[in-house]
PDB file of N, CA and C in Angstrom:
ATOM      1  N   MET H 963      79.358 130.707 112.622  1.00 74.00           N
ATOM      2  CA  MET H 963      79.160 129.083 112.720  1.00 74.00           C
ATOM      3  C   MET H 963      79.377 128.440 111.327  1.00 74.00           C
ATOM      4  N   ILE H 964      79.470 127.203 111.522  1.00 79.00           N
ATOM      5  CA  ILE H 964      80.001 126.418 110.459  1.00 79.00           C
ATOM      6  C   ILE H 964      79.100 126.100 109.622  1.00 79.00           C
ATOM      7  N   THR H 965      78.818 125.992 108.092  1.00 85.00           N
ATOM      8  CA  THR H 965      77.597 125.651 107.382  1.00 85.00           C
ATOM      9  C   THR H 965      78.159 124.639 106.664  1.00 85.00           C
ATOM     10  N   ALA H 966      77.089 123.999 105.848  1.00 89.00           N
ATOM     11  CA  ALA H 966      77.495 123.151 105.150  1.00 89.00           C
ATOM     12  C   ALA H 966      77.928 123.604 103.794  1.00 89.00           C
ATOM     13  N   ASP H 967      77.709 124.721 103.334  1.00 92.00           N
ATOM     14  CA  ASP H 967      78.324 125.601 102.301  1.00 92.00           C
ATOM     15  C   ASP H 967      79.774 125.896 102.331  1.00 92.00           C
ATOM     16  N   HIS H 968      80.135 126.203 103.728  1.00 88.00           N
ATOM     17  CA  HIS H 968      81.804 126.420 104.025  1.00 88.00           C
ATOM     18  C   HIS H 968      82.488 125.063 103.639  1.00 88.00           C
ATOM     19  N   ILE H 969      81.885 124.196 104.178  1.00 91.00           N
ATOM     20  CA  ILE H 969      82.375 122.541 103.788  1.00 91.00           C
ATOM     21  C   ILE H 969      82.450 122.308 102.248  1.00 91.00           C
ATOM     22  N   GLN H 970      81.240 122.708 101.635  1.00 94.00           N
ATOM     23  CA  GLN H 970      81.229 122.277 100.085  1.00 94.00           C
ATOM     24  C   GLN H 970      82.237 123.069  99.364  1.00 94.00           C
ATOM     25  N   ILE H 971      82.364 124.292  99.750  1.00 94.00           N
ATOM     26  CA  ILE H 971      83.284 125.220  98.805  1.00 94.00           C
ATOM     27  C   ILE H 971      84.766 124.578  98.907  1.00 94.00           C
ATOM     28  N   LEU H 972      85.122 124.095 100.308  1.00 92.00           N
ATOM     29  CA  LEU H 972      86.319 123.687 100.479  1.00 92.00           C
ATOM     30  C   LEU H 972      86.507 122.549  99.469  1.00 92.00           C
ATOM     31  N   LEU H 973      85.438 121.591  99.768  1.00 94.00           N
ATOM     32  CA  LEU H 973      85.487 120.056  98.865  1.00 94.00           C
ATOM     33  C   LEU H 973      85.414 120.306  97.659  1.00 94.00           C
ATOM     34  N   ASP H 974      84.689 121.234  96.836  1.00 97.00           N
ATOM     35  CA  ASP H 974      84.743 121.685  95.438  1.00 97.00           C
ATOM     36  C   ASP H 974      86.109 122.084  94.735  1.00 97.00           C
ATOM     37  N   ALA H 975      86.559 123.073  95.892  1.00 96.00           N
ATOM     38  CA  ALA H 975      88.074 123.529  95.322  1.00 96.00           C
ATOM     39  C   ALA H 975      88.999 122.320  95.171  1.00 96.00           C
ATOM     40  N   TYR H 976      89.032 121.624  96.334  1.00 96.00           N
ATOM     41  CA  TYR H 976      90.248 120.326  96.224  1.00 96.00           C
ATOM     42  C   TYR H 976      89.743 119.161  95.335  1.00 96.00           C
ATOM     43  N   ARG H 977      88.435 118.816  95.079  1.00 97.00           N
ATOM     44  CA  ARG H 977      88.062 118.292  94.051  1.00 97.00           C
ATOM     45  C   ARG H 977      88.354 118.786  92.327  1.00 97.00           C
ATOM     46  N   ALA H 978      88.344 119.930  92.337  1.00 98.00           N
ATOM     47  CA  ALA H 978      88.693 120.586  90.968  1.00 98.00           C
ATOM     48  C   ALA H 978      90.162 120.268  90.891  1.00 98.00           C
ATOM     49  N   ARG H 979      90.954 120.340  92.036  1.00 97.00           N
ATOM     50  CA  ARG H 979      92.616 120.477  91.814  1.00 97.00           C
ATOM     51  C   ARG H 979      92.654 118.860  91.587  1.00 97.00           C
ATOM     52  N   GLU H 980      92.087 117.935  92.131  1.00 97.00           N
ATOM     53  CA  GLU H 980      92.307 116.656  91.843  1.00 97.00           C
ATOM     54  C   GLU H 980      91.978 116.333  90.503  1.00 97.00           C
ATOM     55  N   ALA H 981      90.807 116.726  89.812  1.00 98.00           N
ATOM     56  CA  ALA H 981      90.116 116.583  88.509  1.00 98.00           C
ATOM     57  C   ALA H 981      91.345 116.963  87.586  1.00 98.00           C
ATOM     58  N   GLU H 982      91.915 118.195  87.887  1.00 98.00           N
ATOM     59  CA  GLU H 982      92.928 118.605  86.770  1.00 98.00           C
ATOM     60  C   GLU H 982      93.989 117.789  86.893  1.00 98.00           C
ATOM     61  N   ARG H 983      94.653 117.423  87.942  1.00 98.00           N
ATOM     62  CA  ARG H 983      95.849 116.423  88.115  1.00 98.00           C
ATOM     63  C   ARG H 983      95.429 115.154  87.235  1.00 98.00           C
ATOM     64  N   GLU H 984      93.993 114.689  87.192  1.00 97.00           N
ATOM     65  CA  GLU H 984      93.659 113.535  86.486  1.00 97.00           C
ATOM     66  C   GLU H 984      93.521 113.693  85.096  1.00 97.00           C
ATOM     67  N   ARG H 985      92.905 114.919  84.807  1.00 98.00           N
ATOM     68  CA  ARG H 985      92.954 115.270  83.493  1.00 98.00           C
ATOM     69  C   ARG H 985      94.473 115.220  82.780  1.00 98.00           C
ATOM     70  N   ILE H 986      95.376 115.801  83.234  1.00 98.00           N
ATOM     71  CA  ILE H 986      96.739 116.024  82.697  1.00 98.00           C
ATOM     72  C   ILE H 986      97.092 114.656  82.519  1.00 98.00           C
ATOM     73  N   ILE H 987      97.175 113.791  83.769  1.00 97.00           N
ATOM     74  CA  ILE H 987      97.606 112.458  83.274  1.00 97.00           C
ATOM     75  C   ILE H 987      97.063 111.665  82.579  1.00 97.00           C
ATOM     76  N   ALA H 988      95.729 111.622  82.248  1.00 97.00           N
ATOM     77  CA  ALA H 988      95.003 111.147  81.338  1.00 97.00           C
ATOM     78  C   ALA H 988      95.568 111.488  79.948  1.00 97.00           C
ATOM     79  N   SER H 989      96.124 112.817  79.788  1.00 97.00           N
ATOM     80  CA  SER H 989      96.468 113.440  78.276  1.00 97.00           C
ATOM     81  C   SER H 989      97.708 112.689  78.067  1.00 97.00           C
ATOM     82  N   PHE H 990      98.407 111.864  78.847  1.00 97.00           N
ATOM     83  CA  PHE H 990      99.608 111.147  78.321  1.00 97.00           C
ATOM     84  C   PHE H 990      98.984 109.798  77.791  1.00 97.00           C
ATOM     85  N   GLN H 991      97.933 109.377  78.096  1.00 97.00           N
ATOM     86  CA  GLN H 991      97.348 107.885  77.840  1.00 97.00           C
ATOM     87  C   GLN H 991      96.652 107.918  76.413  1.00 97.00           C
ATOM     88  N   ASP H 992      96.557 106.726  75.755  1.00 96.00           N
ATOM     89  CA  ASP H 992      95.913 106.587  74.551  1.00 96.00           C
ATOM     90  C   ASP H 992      94.585 106.070  74.911  1.00 96.00           C
ATOM     91  N   GLU H 993      93.495 105.601  74.120  1.00 94.00           N
ATOM     92  CA  GLU H 993      92.552 105.237  74.415  1.00 94.00           C
ATOM     93  C   GLU H 993      92.390 103.900  74.993  1.00 94.00           C
ATOM     94  N   ASP H 994      93.424 103.126  75.037  1.00 95.00           N
ATOM     95  CA  ASP H 994      93.615 102.028  75.976  1.00 95.00           C
ATOM     96  C   ASP H 994      94.004 102.210  77.191  1.00 95.00           C
ATOM     97  N   GLY H 995      94.552 103.268  77.724  1.00 93.00           N
ATOM     98  CA  GLY H 995      95.154 103.789  78.893  1.00 93.00           C
ATOM     99  C   GLY H 995      96.668 103.647  79.002  1.00 93.00           C
ATOM    100  N   GLU H 996      97.057 103.135  77.845  1.00 96.00           N
ATOM    101  CA  GLU H 996      98.668 103.005  77.733  1.00 96.00           C
ATOM    102  C   GLU H 996      99.526 104.378  77.273  1.00 96.00           C
ATOM    103  N   VAL H 997     100.740 104.152  77.885  1.00 97.00           N
ATOM    104  CA  VAL H 997     101.486 105.509  77.606  1.00 97.00           C
ATOM    105  C   VAL H 997     102.579 105.365  76.732  1.00 97.00           C
ATOM    106  N   ASP H 998     102.759 105.907  75.565  1.00 95.00           N
ATOM    107  CA  ASP H 998     103.601 105.734  74.580  1.00 95.00           C
ATOM    108  C   ASP H 998     105.305 105.805  75.598  1.00 95.00           C
ATOM    109  N   GLY H 999     106.102 104.903  74.753  1.00 94.00           N
ATOM    110  CA  GLY H 999     107.423 104.640  75.413  1.00 94.00           C
ATOM    111  C   GLY H 999     108.129 106.182  75.841  1.00 94.00           C
ATOM    112  N   ASP H1000     108.106 106.954  74.586  1.00 96.00           N
ATOM    113  CA  ASP H1000     108.707 108.225  74.685  1.00 96.00           C
ATOM    114  C   ASP H1000     108.322 109.140  75.676  1.00 96.00           C
ATOM    115  N   ASP H1001     107.123 109.017  75.887  1.00 96.00           N
ATOM    116  CA  ASP H1001     106.436 109.663  76.967  1.00 96.00           C
ATOM    117  C   ASP H1001     106.393 109.365  78.615  1.00 96.00           C
ATOM    118  N   LEU H1002     106.831 108.083  78.693  1.00 96.00           N
ATOM    119  CA  LEU H1002     106.977 107.565  79.810  1.00 96.00           C
ATOM    120  C   LEU H1002     107.610 108.353  80.907  1.00 96.00           C
ATOM    121  N   PRO H1003     108.874 108.974  80.634  1.00 97.00           N
ATOM    122  CA  PRO H1003     109.708 109.610  81.768  1.00 97.00           C
ATOM    123  C   PRO H1003     108.670 110.683  82.027  1.00 97.00           C
ATOM    124  N   ALA H1004     108.398 111.393  81.071  1.00 97.00           N
ATOM    125  CA  ALA H1004     107.584 112.783  81.618  1.00 97.00           C
ATOM    126  C   ALA H1004     106.199 112.246  82.217  1.00 97.00           C
ATOM    127  N   TYR H1005     105.505 111.255  81.895  1.00 97.00           N
ATOM    128  CA  TYR H1005     104.343 110.820  82.423  1.00 97.00           C
ATOM    129  C   TYR H1005     104.725 110.210  84.160  1.00 97.00           C
ATOM    130  N   ASP H1006     105.920 109.469  84.174  1.00 97.00           N
ATOM    131  CA  ASP H1006     106.330 109.152  85.425  1.00 97.00           C
ATOM    132  C   ASP H1006     106.329 110.314  86.397  1.00 97.00           C
ATOM    133  N   GLU H1007     107.041 111.258  86.001  1.00 98.00           N
ATOM    134  CA  GLU H1007     107.684 112.356  86.649  1.00 98.00           C
ATOM    135  C   GLU H1007     106.291 113.299  87.136  1.00 98.00           C
ATOM    136  N   THR H1008     105.394 113.221  86.103  1.00 98.00           N
ATOM    137  CA  THR H1008     104.066 114.093  86.341  1.00 98.00           C
ATOM    138  C   THR H1008     103.579 113.224  87.610  1.00 98.00           C
ATOM    139  N   VAL H1009     103.061 112.070  87.331  1.00 97.00           N
ATOM    140  CA  VAL H1009     102.255 111.234  88.241  1.00 97.00           C
ATOM    141  C   VAL H1009     102.948 111.242  89.581  1.00 97.00           C
ATOM    142  N   ASP H1010     104.443 111.152  89.683  1.00 98.00           N
ATOM    143  CA  ASP H1010     105.118 111.615  91.059  1.00 98.00           C
ATOM    144  C   ASP H1010     104.678 112.863  91.628  1.00 98.00           C
ATOM    145  N   ASN H1011     105.118 113.652  90.889  1.00 98.00           N
ATOM    146  CA  ASN H1011     104.791 115.352  91.250  1.00 98.00           C
ATOM    147  C   ASN H1011     103.271 115.440  91.676  1.00 98.00           C
ATOM    148  N   PHE H1012     102.222 114.871  90.894  1.00 98.00           N
ATOM    149  CA  PHE H1012     100.907 114.906  91.382  1.00 98.00           C
ATOM    150  C   PHE H1012     100.631 114.165  92.594  1.00 98.00           C
ATOM    151  N   GLY H1013     101.293 113.006  92.717  1.00 97.00           N
ATOM    152  CA  GLY H1013     101.193 112.415  94.073  1.00 97.00           C
ATOM    153  C   GLY H1013     101.410 113.031  95.350  1.00 97.00           C
ATOM    154  N   HIS H1014     102.537 113.927  95.227  1.00 98.00           N
ATOM    155  CA  HIS H1014     103.129 114.732  96.385  1.00 98.00           C
ATOM    156  C   HIS H1014     101.827 115.766  96.299  1.00 98.00           C
ATOM    157  N   GLN H1015     101.675 116.643  95.137  1.00 97.00           N
ATOM    158  CA  GLN H1015     100.573 117.501  95.640  1.00 97.00           C
ATOM    159  C   GLN H1015      99.522 117.090  96.022  1.00 97.00           C
ATOM    160  N   GLY H1016      99.073 115.914  95.850  1.00 97.00           N
ATOM    161  CA  GLY H1016      97.793 115.414  96.120  1.00 97.00           C
ATOM    162  C   GLY H1016      98.065 114.919  97.857  1.00 97.00           C
ATOM    163  N   ARG H1017      98.904 114.752  98.423  1.00 97.00           N
ATOM    164  CA  ARG H1017      99.095 114.490  99.661  1.00 97.00           C
ATOM    165  C   ARG H1017      99.302 115.776 100.291  1.00 97.00           C
ATOM    166  N   GLU H1018      99.822 116.962  99.632  1.00 97.00           N
ATOM    167  CA  GLU H1018      99.949 118.225 100.223  1.00 97.00           C
ATOM    168  C   GLU H1018      98.357 118.686 100.464  1.00 97.00           C
ATOM    169  N   ASP H1019      97.696 118.510  99.411  1.00 97.00           N
ATOM    170  CA  ASP H1019      96.298 119.000  99.419  1.00 97.00           C
ATOM    171  C   ASP H1019      95.485 118.371 100.582  1.00 97.00           C
ATOM    172  N   LEU H1020      95.776 117.295 100.669  1.00 96.00           N
ATOM    173  CA  LEU H1020      95.071 116.559 101.675  1.00 96.00           C
ATOM    174  C   LEU H1020      95.236 117.001 103.159  1.00 96.00           C
ATOM    175  N   VAL H1021      96.649 117.233 103.496  1.00 97.00           N
ATOM    176  CA  VAL H1021      96.875 117.760 104.716  1.00 97.00           C
ATOM    177  C   VAL H1021      96.466 119.203 104.869  1.00 97.00           C
ATOM    178  N   GLU H1022      96.692 120.121 103.723  1.00 95.00           N
ATOM    179  CA  GLU H1022      96.111 121.372 103.719  1.00 95.00           C
ATOM    180  C   GLU H1022      94.397 121.169 104.053  1.00 95.00           C
ATOM    181  N   LEU H1023      93.725 120.370 103.396  1.00 94.00           N
ATOM    182  CA  LEU H1023      92.186 120.273 103.571  1.00 94.00           C
ATOM    183  C   LEU H1023      91.887 120.035 104.970  1.00 94.00           C
ATOM    184  N   LEU H1024      92.641 118.902 105.480  1.00 93.00           N
ATOM    185  CA  LEU H1024      92.393 118.555 107.156  1.00 93.00           C
ATOM    186  C   LEU H1024      92.565 119.642 107.836  1.00 93.00           C
ATOM    187  N   ASP H1025      93.596 120.601 107.828  1.00 92.00           N
ATOM    188  CA  ASP H1025      93.837 121.472 108.861  1.00 92.00           C
ATOM    189  C   ASP H1025      92.877 122.678 108.470  1.00 92.00           C
ATOM    190  N   LYS H1026      92.134 122.625 107.148  1.00 90.00           N
ATOM    191  CA  LYS H1026      91.234 123.854 106.955  1.00 90.00           C
ATOM    192  C   LYS H1026      90.092 123.608 107.789  1.00 90.00           C
ATOM    193  N   LEU H1027      89.351 122.010 107.367  1.00 87.00           N
ATOM    194  CA  LEU H1027      88.442 121.494 108.075  1.00 87.00           C
ATOM    195  C   LEU H1027      88.560 121.487 109.604  1.00 87.00           C
ATOM    196  N   ALA H1028      89.609 121.145 110.140  1.00 88.00           N
ATOM    197  CA  ALA H1028      89.503 121.157 111.542  1.00 88.00           C
ATOM    198  C   ALA H1028      89.664 122.630 112.409  1.00 88.00           C
ATOM    199  N   ALA H1029      90.182 123.549 111.287  1.00 87.00           N
ATOM    200  CA  ALA H1029      90.017 124.997 111.858  1.00 87.00           C
ATOM    201  C   ALA H1029      88.341 125.362 111.946  1.00 87.00           C
ATOM    202  N   LEU H1030      87.576 124.764 111.051  1.00 84.00           N
ATOM    203  CA  LEU H1030      86.283 125.127 111.103  1.00 84.00           C
ATOM    204  C   LEU H1030      85.670 124.561 112.337  1.00 84.00           C
ATOM    205  N   LEU H1031      85.921 123.617 113.128  1.00 83.00           N
ATOM    206  CA  LEU H1031      85.589 123.078 114.327  1.00 83.00           C
ATOM    207  C   LEU H1031      85.641 123.971 115.396  1.00 83.00           C
ATOM    208  N   PRO H1032      84.642 124.050 116.309  1.00 80.00           N
ATOM    209  CA  PRO H1032      84.646 124.706 117.589  1.00 80.00           C
ATOM    210  C   PRO H1032      85.857 124.521 118.289  1.00 80.00           C
ATOM    211  N   ASP H1033      86.342 125.291 119.274  1.00 77.00           N
ATOM    212  CA  ASP H1033      87.429 125.023 119.924  1.00 77.00           C
ATOM    213  C   ASP H1033      87.179 123.940 120.912  1.00 77.00           C
ATOM    214  N   ARG H1034      87.946 122.851 120.900  1.00 61.00           N
ATOM    215  CA  ARG H1034      87.873 121.591 122.047  1.00 61.00           C
ATOM    216  C   ARG H1034      88.555 122.056 123.222  1.00 61.00           C
ATOM    217  N   VAL H1035      87.978 121.702 124.120  1.00 48.00           N
ATOM    218  CA  VAL H1035      88.600 121.938 125.613  1.00 48.00           C
ATOM    219  C   VAL H1035      89.495 120.481 126.099  1.00 48.00           C
TER     220      VAL H1035
END
């Protein structure tokens, strides 16, 4: 039986992944949200990589949530 706890556990795990990505991205930014020019290539690469990871996480999460549903006829 699917419970709200099952879904909450999945959501918490994926939210934690996204929060960690956001924390790392924010570490490149100063208090005004600006990125130093010397750090810009690494920042851009990180944002791009994390964008790909976020999309992969979304597909994975959707697959896991779909697997929790009862079989459809």
